[in-house]
Every structure is written in C-alpha cells, then in structure tokens.
XYZ file of C-alpha atoms in Angstrom:
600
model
C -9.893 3.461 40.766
C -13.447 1.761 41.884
C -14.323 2.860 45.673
C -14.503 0.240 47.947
C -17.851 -1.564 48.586
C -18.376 -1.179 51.888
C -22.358 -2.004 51.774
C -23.897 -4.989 50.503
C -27.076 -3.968 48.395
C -28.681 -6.907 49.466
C -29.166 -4.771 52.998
C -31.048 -1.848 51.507
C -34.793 -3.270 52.008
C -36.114 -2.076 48.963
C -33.937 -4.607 46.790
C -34.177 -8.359 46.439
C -32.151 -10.475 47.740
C -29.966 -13.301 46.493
C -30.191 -13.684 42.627
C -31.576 -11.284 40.460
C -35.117 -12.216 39.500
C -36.710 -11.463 36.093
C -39.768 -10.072 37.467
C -37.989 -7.070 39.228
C -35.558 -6.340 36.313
C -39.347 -5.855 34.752
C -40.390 -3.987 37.158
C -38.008 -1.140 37.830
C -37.446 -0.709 33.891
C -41.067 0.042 33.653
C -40.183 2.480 37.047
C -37.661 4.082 35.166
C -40.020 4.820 31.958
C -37.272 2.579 30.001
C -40.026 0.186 28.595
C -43.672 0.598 28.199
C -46.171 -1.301 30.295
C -47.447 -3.156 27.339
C -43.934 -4.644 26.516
C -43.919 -5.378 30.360
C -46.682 -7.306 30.282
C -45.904 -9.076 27.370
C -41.939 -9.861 29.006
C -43.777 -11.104 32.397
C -44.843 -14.201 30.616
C -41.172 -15.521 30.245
C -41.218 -15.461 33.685
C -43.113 -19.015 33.501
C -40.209 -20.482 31.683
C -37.690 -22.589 33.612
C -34.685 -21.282 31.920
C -31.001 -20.498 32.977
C -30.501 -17.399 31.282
C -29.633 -14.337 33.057
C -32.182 -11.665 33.284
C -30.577 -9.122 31.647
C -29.567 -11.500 28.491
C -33.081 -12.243 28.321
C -34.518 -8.327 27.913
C -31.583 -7.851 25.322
C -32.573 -10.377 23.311
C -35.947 -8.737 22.941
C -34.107 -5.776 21.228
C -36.253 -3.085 23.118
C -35.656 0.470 22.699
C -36.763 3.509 25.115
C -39.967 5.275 24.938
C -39.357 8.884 23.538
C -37.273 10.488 20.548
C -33.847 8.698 21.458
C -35.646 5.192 21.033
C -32.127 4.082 22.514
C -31.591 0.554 22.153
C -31.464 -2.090 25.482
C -28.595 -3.609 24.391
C -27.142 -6.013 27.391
C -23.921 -2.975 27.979
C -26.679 -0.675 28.425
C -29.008 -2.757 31.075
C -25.498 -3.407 32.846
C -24.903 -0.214 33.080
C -28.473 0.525 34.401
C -28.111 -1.960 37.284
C -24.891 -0.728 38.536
C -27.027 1.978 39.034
C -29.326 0.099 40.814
C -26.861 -1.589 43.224
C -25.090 1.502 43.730
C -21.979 0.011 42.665
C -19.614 0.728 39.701
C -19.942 -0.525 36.181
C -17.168 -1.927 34.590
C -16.626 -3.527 31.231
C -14.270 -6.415 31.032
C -11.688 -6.047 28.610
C -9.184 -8.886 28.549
C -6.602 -6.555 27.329
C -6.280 -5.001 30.833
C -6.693 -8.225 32.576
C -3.583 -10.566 34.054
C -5.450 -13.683 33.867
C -2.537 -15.558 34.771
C -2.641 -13.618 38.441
C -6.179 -13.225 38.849
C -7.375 -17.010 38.662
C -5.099 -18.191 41.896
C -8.013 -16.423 43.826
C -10.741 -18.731 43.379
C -11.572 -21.771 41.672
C -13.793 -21.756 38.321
C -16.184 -23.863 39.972
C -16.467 -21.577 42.837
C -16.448 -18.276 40.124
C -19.604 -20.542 38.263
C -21.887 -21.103 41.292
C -21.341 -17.412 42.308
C -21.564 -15.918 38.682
C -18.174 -14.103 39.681
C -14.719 -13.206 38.439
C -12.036 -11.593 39.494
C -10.746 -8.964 36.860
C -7.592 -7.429 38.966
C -5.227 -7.826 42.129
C -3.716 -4.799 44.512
C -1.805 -4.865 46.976
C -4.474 -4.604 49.851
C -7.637 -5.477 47.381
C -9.270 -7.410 44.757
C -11.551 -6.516 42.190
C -14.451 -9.208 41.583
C -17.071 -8.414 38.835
C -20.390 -9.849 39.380
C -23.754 -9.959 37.270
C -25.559 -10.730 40.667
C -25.238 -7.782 43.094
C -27.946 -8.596 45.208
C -26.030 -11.903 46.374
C -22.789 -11.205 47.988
C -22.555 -14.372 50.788
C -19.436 -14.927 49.153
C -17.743 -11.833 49.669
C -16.715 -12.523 53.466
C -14.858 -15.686 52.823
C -13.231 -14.388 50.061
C -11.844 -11.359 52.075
C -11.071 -13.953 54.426
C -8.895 -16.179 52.373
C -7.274 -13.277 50.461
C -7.280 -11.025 53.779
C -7.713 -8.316 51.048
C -10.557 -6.178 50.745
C -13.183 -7.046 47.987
C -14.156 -4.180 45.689
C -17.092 -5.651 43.605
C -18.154 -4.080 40.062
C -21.413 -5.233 37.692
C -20.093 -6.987 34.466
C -22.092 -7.979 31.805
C -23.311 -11.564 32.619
C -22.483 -12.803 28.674
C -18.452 -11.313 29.242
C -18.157 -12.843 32.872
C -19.840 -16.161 31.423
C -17.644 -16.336 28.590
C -14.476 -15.301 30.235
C -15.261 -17.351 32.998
C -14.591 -20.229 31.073
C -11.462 -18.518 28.511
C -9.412 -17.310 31.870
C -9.743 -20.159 33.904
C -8.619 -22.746 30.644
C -6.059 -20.408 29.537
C -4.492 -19.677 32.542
C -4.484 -23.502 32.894
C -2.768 -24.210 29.617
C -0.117 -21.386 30.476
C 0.099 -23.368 33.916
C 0.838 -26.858 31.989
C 2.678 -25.437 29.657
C 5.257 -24.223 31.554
C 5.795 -27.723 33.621
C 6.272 -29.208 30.280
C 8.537 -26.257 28.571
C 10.408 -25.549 32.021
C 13.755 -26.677 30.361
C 13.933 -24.068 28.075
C 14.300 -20.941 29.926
C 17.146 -18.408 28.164
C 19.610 -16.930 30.559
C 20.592 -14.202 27.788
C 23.323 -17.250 26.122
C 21.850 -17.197 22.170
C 23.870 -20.648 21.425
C 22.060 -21.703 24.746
C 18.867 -21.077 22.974
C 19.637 -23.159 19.891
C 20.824 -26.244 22.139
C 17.403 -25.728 23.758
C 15.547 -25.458 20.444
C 14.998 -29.326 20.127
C 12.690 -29.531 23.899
C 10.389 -27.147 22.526
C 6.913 -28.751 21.935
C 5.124 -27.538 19.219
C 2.170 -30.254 19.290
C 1.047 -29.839 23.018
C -2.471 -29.450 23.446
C -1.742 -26.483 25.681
C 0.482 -24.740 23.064
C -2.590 -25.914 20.887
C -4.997 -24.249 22.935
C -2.955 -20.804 23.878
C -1.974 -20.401 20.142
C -5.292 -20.792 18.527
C -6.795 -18.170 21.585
C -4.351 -15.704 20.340
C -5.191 -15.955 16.754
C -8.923 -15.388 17.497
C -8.332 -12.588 19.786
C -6.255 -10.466 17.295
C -8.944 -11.091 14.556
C -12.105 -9.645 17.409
C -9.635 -7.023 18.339
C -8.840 -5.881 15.181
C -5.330 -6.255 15.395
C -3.446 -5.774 12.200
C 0.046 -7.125 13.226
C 0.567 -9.403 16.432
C 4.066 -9.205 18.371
C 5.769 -12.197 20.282
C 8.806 -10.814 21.884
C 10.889 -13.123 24.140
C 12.291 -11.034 27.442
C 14.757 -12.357 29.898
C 11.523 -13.164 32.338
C 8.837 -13.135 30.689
C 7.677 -13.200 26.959
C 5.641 -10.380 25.888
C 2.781 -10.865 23.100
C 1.280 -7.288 22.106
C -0.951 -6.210 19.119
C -1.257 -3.258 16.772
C -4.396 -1.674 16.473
C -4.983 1.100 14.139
C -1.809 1.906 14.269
C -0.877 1.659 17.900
C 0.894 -0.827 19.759
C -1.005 -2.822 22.632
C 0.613 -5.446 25.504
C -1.854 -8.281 25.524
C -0.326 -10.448 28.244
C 2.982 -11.636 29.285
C 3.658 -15.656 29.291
C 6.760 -17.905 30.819
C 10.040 -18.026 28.022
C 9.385 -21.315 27.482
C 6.061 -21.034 26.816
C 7.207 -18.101 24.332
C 8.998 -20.581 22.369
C 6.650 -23.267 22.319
C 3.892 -20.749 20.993
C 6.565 -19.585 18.119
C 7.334 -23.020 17.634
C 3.782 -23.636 17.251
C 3.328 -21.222 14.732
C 6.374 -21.859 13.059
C 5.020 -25.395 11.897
C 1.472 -23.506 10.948
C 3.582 -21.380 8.680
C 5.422 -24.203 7.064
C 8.617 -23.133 8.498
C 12.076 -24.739 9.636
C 11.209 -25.452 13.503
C 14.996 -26.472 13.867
C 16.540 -22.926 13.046
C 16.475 -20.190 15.112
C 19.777 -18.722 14.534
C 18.791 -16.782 11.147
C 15.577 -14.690 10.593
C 12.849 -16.558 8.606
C 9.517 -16.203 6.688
C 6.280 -17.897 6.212
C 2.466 -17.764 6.038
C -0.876 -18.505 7.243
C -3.945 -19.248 5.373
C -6.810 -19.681 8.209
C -10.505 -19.373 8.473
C -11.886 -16.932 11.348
C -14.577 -18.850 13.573
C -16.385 -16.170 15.358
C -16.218 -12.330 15.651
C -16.322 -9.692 12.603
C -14.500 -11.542 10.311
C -16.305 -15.099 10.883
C -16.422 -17.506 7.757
C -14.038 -15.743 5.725
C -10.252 -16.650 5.018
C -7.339 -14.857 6.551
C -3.747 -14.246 5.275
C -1.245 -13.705 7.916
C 2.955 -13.306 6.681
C 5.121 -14.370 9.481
C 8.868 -13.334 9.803
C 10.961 -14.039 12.546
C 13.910 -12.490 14.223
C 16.897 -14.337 16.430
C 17.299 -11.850 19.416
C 18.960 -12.844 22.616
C 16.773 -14.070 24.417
C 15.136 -16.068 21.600
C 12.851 -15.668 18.390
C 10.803 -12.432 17.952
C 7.810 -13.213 16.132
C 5.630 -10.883 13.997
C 2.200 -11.786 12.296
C 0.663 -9.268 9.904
C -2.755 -9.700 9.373
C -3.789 -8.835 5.993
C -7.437 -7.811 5.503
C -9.374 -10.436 3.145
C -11.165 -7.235 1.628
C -8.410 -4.893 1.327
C -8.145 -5.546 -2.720
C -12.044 -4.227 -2.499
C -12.169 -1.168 -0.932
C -13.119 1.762 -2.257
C -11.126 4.810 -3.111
C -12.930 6.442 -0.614
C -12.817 4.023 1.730
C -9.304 4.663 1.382
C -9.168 8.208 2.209
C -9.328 9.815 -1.186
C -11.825 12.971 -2.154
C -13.864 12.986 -5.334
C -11.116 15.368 -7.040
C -8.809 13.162 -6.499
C -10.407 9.652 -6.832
C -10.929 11.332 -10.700
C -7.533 12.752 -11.157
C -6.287 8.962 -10.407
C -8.163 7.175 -12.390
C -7.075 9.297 -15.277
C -4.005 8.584 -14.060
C -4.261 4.914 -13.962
C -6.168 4.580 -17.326
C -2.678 6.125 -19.181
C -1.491 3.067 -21.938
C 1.760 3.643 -20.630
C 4.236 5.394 -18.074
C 5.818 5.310 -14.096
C 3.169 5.637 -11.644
C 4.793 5.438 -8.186
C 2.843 5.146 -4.371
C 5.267 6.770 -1.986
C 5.408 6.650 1.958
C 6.536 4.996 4.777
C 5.928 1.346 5.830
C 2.612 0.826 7.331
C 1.186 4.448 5.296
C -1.325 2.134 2.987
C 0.972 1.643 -0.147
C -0.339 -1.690 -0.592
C -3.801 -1.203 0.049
C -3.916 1.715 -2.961
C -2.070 -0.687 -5.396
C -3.867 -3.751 -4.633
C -7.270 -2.213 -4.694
C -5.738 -0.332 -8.463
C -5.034 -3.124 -9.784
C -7.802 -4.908 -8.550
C -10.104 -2.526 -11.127
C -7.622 -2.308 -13.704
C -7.161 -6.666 -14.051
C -10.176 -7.330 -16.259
C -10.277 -10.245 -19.127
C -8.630 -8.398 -21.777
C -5.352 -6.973 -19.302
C -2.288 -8.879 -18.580
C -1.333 -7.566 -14.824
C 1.884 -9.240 -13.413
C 3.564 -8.313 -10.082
C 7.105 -8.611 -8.802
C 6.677 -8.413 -4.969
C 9.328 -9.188 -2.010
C 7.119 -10.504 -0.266
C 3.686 -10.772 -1.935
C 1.365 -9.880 1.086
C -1.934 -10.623 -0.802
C -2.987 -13.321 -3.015
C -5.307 -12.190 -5.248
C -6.682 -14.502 -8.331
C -6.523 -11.823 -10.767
C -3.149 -10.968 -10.528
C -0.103 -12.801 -11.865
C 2.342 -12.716 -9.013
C 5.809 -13.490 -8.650
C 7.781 -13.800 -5.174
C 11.259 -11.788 -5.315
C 13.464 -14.961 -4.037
C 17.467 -12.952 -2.560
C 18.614 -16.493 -1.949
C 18.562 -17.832 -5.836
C 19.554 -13.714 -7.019
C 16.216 -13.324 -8.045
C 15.623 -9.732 -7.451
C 13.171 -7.183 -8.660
C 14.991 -6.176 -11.615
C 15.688 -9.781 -12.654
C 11.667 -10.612 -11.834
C 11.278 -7.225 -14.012
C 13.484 -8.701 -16.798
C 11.312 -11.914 -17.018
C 8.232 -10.304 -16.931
C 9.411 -8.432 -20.000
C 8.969 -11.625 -21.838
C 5.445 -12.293 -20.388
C 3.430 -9.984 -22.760
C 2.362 -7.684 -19.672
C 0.113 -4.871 -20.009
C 0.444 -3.607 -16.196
C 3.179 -4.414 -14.370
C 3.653 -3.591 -10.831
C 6.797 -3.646 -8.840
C 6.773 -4.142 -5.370
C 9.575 -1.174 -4.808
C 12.551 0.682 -6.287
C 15.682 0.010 -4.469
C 18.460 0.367 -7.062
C 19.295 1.896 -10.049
C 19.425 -1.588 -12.105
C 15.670 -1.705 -10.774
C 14.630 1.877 -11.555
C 16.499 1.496 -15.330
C 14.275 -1.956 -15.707
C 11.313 -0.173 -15.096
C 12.157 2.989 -17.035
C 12.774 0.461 -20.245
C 9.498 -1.545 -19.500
C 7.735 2.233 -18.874
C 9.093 3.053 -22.984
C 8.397 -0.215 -24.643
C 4.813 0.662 -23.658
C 3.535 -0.819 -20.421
C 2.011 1.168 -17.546
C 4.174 0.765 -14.391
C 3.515 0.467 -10.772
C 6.130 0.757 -7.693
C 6.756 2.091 -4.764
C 9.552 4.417 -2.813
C 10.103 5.318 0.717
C 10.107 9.634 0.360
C 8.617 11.911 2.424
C 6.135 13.176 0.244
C 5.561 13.041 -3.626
C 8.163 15.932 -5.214
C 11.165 14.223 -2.970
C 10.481 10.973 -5.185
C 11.183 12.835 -8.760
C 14.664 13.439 -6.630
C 15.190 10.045 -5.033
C 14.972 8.732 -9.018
C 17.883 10.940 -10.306
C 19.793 10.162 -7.262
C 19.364 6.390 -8.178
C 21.094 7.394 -11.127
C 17.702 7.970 -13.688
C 18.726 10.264 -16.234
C 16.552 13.730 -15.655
C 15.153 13.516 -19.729
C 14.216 9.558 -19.066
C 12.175 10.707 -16.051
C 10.507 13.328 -18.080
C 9.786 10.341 -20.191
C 8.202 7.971 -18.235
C 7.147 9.420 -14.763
C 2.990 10.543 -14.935
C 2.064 10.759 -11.309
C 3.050 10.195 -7.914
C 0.755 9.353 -4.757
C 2.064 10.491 -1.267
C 0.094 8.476 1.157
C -0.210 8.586 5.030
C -2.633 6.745 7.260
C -4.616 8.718 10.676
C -6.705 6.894 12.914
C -10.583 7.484 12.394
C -12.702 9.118 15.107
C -15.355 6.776 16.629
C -18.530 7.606 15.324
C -20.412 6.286 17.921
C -18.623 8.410 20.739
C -16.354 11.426 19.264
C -18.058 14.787 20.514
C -17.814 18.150 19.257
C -14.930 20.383 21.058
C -13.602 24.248 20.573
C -11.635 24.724 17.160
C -7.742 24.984 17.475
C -6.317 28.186 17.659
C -6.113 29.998 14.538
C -2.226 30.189 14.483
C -2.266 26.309 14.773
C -4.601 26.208 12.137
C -2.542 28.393 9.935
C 0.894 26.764 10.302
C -1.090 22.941 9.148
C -1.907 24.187 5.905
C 0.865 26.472 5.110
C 1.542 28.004 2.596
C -2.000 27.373 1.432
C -5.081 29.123 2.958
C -7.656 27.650 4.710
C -10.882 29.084 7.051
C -10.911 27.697 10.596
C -13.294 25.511 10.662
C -16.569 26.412 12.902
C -16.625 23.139 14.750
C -14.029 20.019 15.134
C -14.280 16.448 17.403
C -12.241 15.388 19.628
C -12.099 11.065 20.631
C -14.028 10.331 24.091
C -13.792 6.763 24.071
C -16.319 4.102 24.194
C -17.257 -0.002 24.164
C -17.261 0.225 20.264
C -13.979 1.274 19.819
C -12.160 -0.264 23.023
C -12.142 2.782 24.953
C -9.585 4.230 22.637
C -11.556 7.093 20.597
C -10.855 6.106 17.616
C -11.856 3.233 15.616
C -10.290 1.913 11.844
C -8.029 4.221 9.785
C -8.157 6.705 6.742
C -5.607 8.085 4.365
C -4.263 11.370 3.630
C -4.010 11.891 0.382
C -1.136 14.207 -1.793
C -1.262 13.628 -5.582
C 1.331 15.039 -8.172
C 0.350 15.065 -11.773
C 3.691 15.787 -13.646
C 3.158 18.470 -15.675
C 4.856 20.378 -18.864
C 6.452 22.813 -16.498
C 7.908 20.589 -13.676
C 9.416 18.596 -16.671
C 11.166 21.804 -17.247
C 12.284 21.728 -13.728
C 13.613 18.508 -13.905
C 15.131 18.917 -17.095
C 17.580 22.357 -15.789
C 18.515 20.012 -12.341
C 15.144 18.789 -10.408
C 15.905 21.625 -7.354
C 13.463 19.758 -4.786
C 12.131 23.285 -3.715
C 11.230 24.714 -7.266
C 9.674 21.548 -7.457
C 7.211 21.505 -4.719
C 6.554 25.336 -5.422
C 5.430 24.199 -9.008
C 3.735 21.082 -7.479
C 1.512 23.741 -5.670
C 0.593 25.664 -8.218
C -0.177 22.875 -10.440
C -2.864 22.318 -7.901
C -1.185 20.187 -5.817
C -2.711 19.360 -2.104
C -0.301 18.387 0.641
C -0.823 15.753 3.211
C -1.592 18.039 5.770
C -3.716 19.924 3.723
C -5.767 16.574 2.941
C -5.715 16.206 7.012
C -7.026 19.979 7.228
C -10.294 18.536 5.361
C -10.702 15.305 7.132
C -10.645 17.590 10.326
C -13.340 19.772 8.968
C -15.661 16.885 8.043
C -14.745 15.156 11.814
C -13.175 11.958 10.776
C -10.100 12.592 12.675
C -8.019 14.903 14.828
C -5.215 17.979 14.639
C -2.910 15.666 16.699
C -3.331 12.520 14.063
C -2.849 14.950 11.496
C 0.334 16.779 13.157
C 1.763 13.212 14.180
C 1.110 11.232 11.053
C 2.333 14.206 7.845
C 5.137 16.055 7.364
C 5.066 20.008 6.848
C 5.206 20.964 3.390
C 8.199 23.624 2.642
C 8.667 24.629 -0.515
C-alpha cells in the first residue's frame, strides 16, 4: 500500500515547479554521478528543440549507461524510478493486469488525464491512486480530492505507459460502455434455453466488440499468454490468461458483452454463431502487430463450452516457433538429447511421449519430426486436433462426427507409403493394435499416453489389451515429460540450499550432493513481477532394454520395472529437476509441484 502524499514536491524550494524541464533532469543526473559531464553537455543542446517529448523519453532514447563497472543502462523504468526518488514519492509500474479500467476512468475525463499527464491506476474506499510523470505539478490534485472527496495518493509512472494507456483505458472502457447499451438484452439469469433465445441479439460486427476483441488478442500475445479464458458468470464475465503455466484474471466485462466478444470470435474462427447449445471448435490464423511476436503469424485453436450462464471460451496460442526449438531449449541435457536421437534415427518401432496435458508432448514431437521430415522421408500425422500446421508434415484431422478415428486415420495412412507416422494419442486397443501392425510392417511410430511417468506406459499398453511379446516387439523408448517455470534471469538471486533431508527425499532412491548454492524468484519488470519468466522441461527417458523385455515378458510388474528402468540408467523427473536446480533455472517448489516421486 503507497503512503499518502501529504506534501506537494513542488513546495520543497530546491525543485522546479510545474512541468519537468529537460535542463534539470540534466542537471541532477550529472549530481548524482549517473552521466558524465561531457554527455551533459552534449544532451543540453536538445534543450533548443521545440519538441513534446517528455524528458525522461528523451535521455532513454540516448541509451546512456552509468559511469563505473556496472555501466547500467538509463533505460526510461530506470530514470522513473530515479525521479520518484527525487519527488519523494513512490514508484509504481503500471501493469494493466492489476488495473479495473472500467472503474478507474469515471474519475476524470481523458482530456482532463492529457493536459495533466495523469491517470488514475486504482480506487479505495477513502482514496485514489493517480500516477503522474510530472510530480512537480500537482494544481490538479485539490479539485480532484474535491470532486472524489477521496484522498489522492499520487505515484511516478513511466510517461511512455501513462501516454499509451492513457489513450487504451479511456477507449476501452468506452467500447465496454457502448457495448453494453447495445448488448443490454442479453443478460443470462442462470435459464440455458434463455441463452439460446438470446443468441440471435448478439452483435458480432460492432465496432466496439471490434475494438475490445482485437485489444485482447494483442494483449495475450505482449503478455505471453499461452491460452486465453472467457468465462461467462452470473454478473460479470471473466476473461483470464495463462502464463507459464499459471492462470491470470485480466478484467471482468458485462454478460452481454461476454457474448458479443465470443460471438466475435466465433465468426473469426469460422464457426456456427447460431449454436451455443453443443461445444464447438475452430481456429485462428492472425498476424501480431506490435510486441515480441510482431510480423509473424499466429495459430490460435478455439473450443467452446455451453455452461449456464453461456459459452466458455478457450484460445490456445500456439507458438509460431515451437516446431524450431531446440532440444535444449526444450529442457533436455546433452546425454539425453544423444540417447534420443538414437532413438529417433531407429528404421522402425513405438516411440511414445508420455505426460499430462499442458507437460510439452507436442512441442517434443513437433520439433522431432520437424528434423526427421527431410526430402527423402514420408512423415504423416493423425492428430485430434492438429494444433500446428507445419509444411513438412502430412497431416490429417481425426473427424468423431464421420467415425474417423485414429485407428481408422492409422488404417489409411497404411496405404500412404509412410516412413514416420505419428499418432496424436493411444486411446484404445483398436488404436494401440493399428500402431503395433504399422510398428512391424516397418515404420517408426510416434504417439502419445497420459501416464505418470515412462515405466507406467509399458503397463497402460498391456492393459489396453497389447499382448506382452508384441510390446517387446515394437516398443524402443519412452519420454516422460513435465514442464517448470524458468527463473528470471534478470532478477532471481542466490538463497540458502534446502535442507539436506529435502534434498534427499527429491532424488530418491538415487544420490545426489546438495548443491552449494540455489535461486530463489524475486520478481521484476521483465518477467511481470512474477519471478519467473518462460518454461523448461524435465526430462525422464526409458530405453527398453534386453532385460526389461524379460520383465515384460514374465507379467510387466510396474515396480520390477522401474527398479530395472534405474539401473538401466534411467533418470527420473525429479532427478532431471534436481539438476535444473543446481544450474539455477528453476526452483525445489516447481520441481516438487510439477513431478511425481519415483517409487520403485
């Protein structure tokens, strides 16, 4: 909680007053031995430019760095931060994430928030907080208090957020305004058949919808948001986003606004508008404008939900790059990135990627068979759905509602001269039979199963009904595969080790020194404030060997299995986590929340 600003720097005589001049920004950096008086001199001469850009923007653009060893960088966060400092007030970086916009733009105008170079960021019950990229002018604070009859806490905002924001909460909150006039009609009382009735209002084509819609889209791509949430409430509609892994609220919107914006989307995806009584699917094919992914196409799957209150709406957001990455990028070590491509290089056999959803099963096999589909190689895929389009690949699209299934896509594919096939999972035995066949007539096989780790999926394949000698046959290797969030590098810091009888219960029953020094997350600009920024595998490869083919062959007992498993060589998830710990890429608690123990 910010302290209230009960003194307005503007009285302390030794600061200007009014807006911040250039000349004094100058001035007091050279003060504070953050530039050197050469680059001072040489920054003075902007002064004689008429120009409308903030101070501040204007010394960042320069791309200074201190004097001294740290050379640290005057980036415009930084010189924000330096004068809060200065005004003796409290930093505070916007983050529309935290921000009701909806609530905070009744306060004042945008035309009032432009001439003052103000905006308010959040609304108590006796104050309101107003950021500001001009603390030495405040005349506006008294009639504000007045008019609110709340107390004004001001903070120092970076004039490029408040500028831009400025202009993105006061249009959005607008749209949301208009919106909701024009959507009013549909408003679910908890009646689904009321819903459908109400369907037909919706407008999908409003320039508000238009506006709120194509907002959202660009937000989720800056924040790095891999799957975006629209769930309709009996008030309010919530819209949240998944970042590395986590669940985020992102703002909360009328119902009928809600349905407009999945209504919107609906038509973007190519989807039946009309029905909303039976779940659905679609895509997206867009091009990102701005932020970290500007110029390049984006893939985003759509599926909907009927729920009472309306249609739940999830976009995943598939990564134009995932089929690229690196085996390293995706959280494998050098022993195993070779043991795998041994693996993969096999003329024949099962190969399955094991895990639950959202543990990076698709990123592995994509990126696999993004090496392994060269000019001379055949590589067809039966997927339900296919979540990336890549050229190289021939890809089919399971479809349930003409009884095409996997093992009837498999079937077909038969016929197709493959070389590498890869099916998109094993649910049934007919499936796991089809790929056992297509495994002994000499292709190499891909799928997937949902086990806990890799020994449990030699198990799950007898209990599908695979006969023990043809799984001795065909099965060569299995991948276990979890994902943990990344440390920040730019703000994780070095902590105490855990205690050793932590330690010692992760990597049981193996053995492994504590390590001398681990990092905990902090939090910073770079990675929202979170700790932790991206995500990483952990990494458990079986190689079936002679003797757990014997195993299977006298029953498949899961724990002889995973005792053989280990001394094959065999590293457990955990064990995988132990090393990322070591190194610092991520945490004890990732590792602990994220992998099952190993018990033999």
């Amino acid at each position: 909680m910010n302290a209230p600003d009960k003194t307005p720097a503007a009285a302390r005589a030794d600061l200007p007053r009014g807006k911040l001049p250039l000349n004094f920004v100058i001035r007091e950096l050279l003060a504070d031995q953050m530039i050197e008086s050469s680059v001072a001199e040489r920054m003075l001469s902007v002064t004689s430019r008429e120009t409308q850009v903030h101070p501040l923007a204007l010394v960042a653009e320069m791309n200074l760095r201190t004097p001294g060893p740290t050379r640290e960088l005057l980036d415009i966060e930084r010189l924000t931060q330096w004068l809060a400092t200065k005004a003796s007030l409290p930093y505070q970086h916007i983050d529309p994430l935290r921000v009701d916009f909806a609530r905070v733009v009744d306060i004042f105008s945008a035309t009032y928030a432009t001439a003052y170079s103000i905006l308010p960021l959040a609304v108590s019950g006796a104050d309101v907080t107003i950021g500001t990229c001009e603390p030495f002018l405040d005349d506006w604070r008294p009639e504000i208090e007045r008019l609110t009859r709340k107390t004004v806490k001001r903070v120092v905002a970076n004039p490029l957020d408040i500028s831009r924001y400025t202009v993105e909460f006061y249009k959005l909150a607008q749209s949301i305004k208009s919106a909701a006039k024009n959507n009013n009609s549909v408003n679910p009382v908890g009646n689904f058949e009321s819903l459908v009735e109400l369907g037909a209002k919706v407008d999908a084509e409003n320039a508000h919808i238009v506006t709120i819609v194509d907002w959202l889209l660009q937000y989720a791509f800056d924040q790095r948001a891999s799957d975006i949430h629209m769930e309709p409430k009996r008030d309010q509609g919530v819209v949240r986003f998944r970042i590395d892994g986590v669940l985020h609220q992102v703002y909360q919107v009328p119902p009928g606004v809600m349905n407009a914006m999945v209504a919107r989307i609906k038509l973007l995806g190519r989807m039946d508008i009309a029905e909303r009584r039976r779940p659905l699917d679609g895509r997206i094919k867009t091009k990102v404008s701005s932020g970290v992914l500007a110029g390049r196409e984006v893939e985003m799957r759509l599926s909907t939900l009927p729920t009472a209150f309306g249609e739940k709406l999830v976009m995943r957001i598939f990564d134009p790059e995932v089929v690229v990455r690196s085996y390293a990028d995706l959280g494998f070590s050098e022993a195993e990135t070779a043991t795998w491509k041994q693996l993969i290089q096999r003329p024949s056999g099962i190969i399955l990627v094991t895990g639950p959803t959202g543990s990076g099963k698709t990123s592995t096999l994509y990126s696999t068979l993004r090496e392994l589909a060269t000019d001379e190689v055949n590589v067809s895929t039966v997927e339900d759905p296919i979540e990336n389009i890549e050229p190289s690949l021939n890809q089919m699209q399971v479809q349930h509602g003409i009884d095409l299934g996997f093992a009837d896509g498999l079937r077909s594919l038969m016929r197709q001269d493959p070389d590498i096939i890869m099916v998109g999972e094993i649910r049934d035995k007919e499936t796991a039979d089809m790929a056992v066949n297509a495994s002994l007539t000499g292709h190499l096989v891909f799928s997937t199963l949902h086990t806990n780790d890799a020994a449990s999926s030699i198990a799950r394949l007898i209990e599908l009904g695979v006969a023990p000698y043809l799984v001795n046959a065909t099965l060569i290797g299995i991948l276990a595969q979890r994902l943990v969030r990344t440390l920040c590098p730019h703000c994780k810091t070095q902590t105490d080790p855990p205690e050793e009888a932590l330690w010692k219960d992760l990597v049981s029953p193996w053995r492994s020194k504590l390590p001398r020094h681990v990092y905990k997350p902090v939090g910073c600009l770079e990675c929202r404030r979170t700790g932790y920024f991206g995500r990483t595998g952990l990494i458990e490869l079986l190689v079936v060997s002679d003797d757990l083919r014997r195993i299977v062959a006298d029953g498949a007992d899961l724990s002889a299995l995973r005792t053989q498993a280990a001394r094959d060589g065999l590293r457990s998830l955990r064990v995988s986590g132990a090393e990322k710990i070591a190194k610092g890429v991520t945490t004890i608690d990732e590792v602990l929340r994220a992998a099952p123990p190993f018990n033999p």
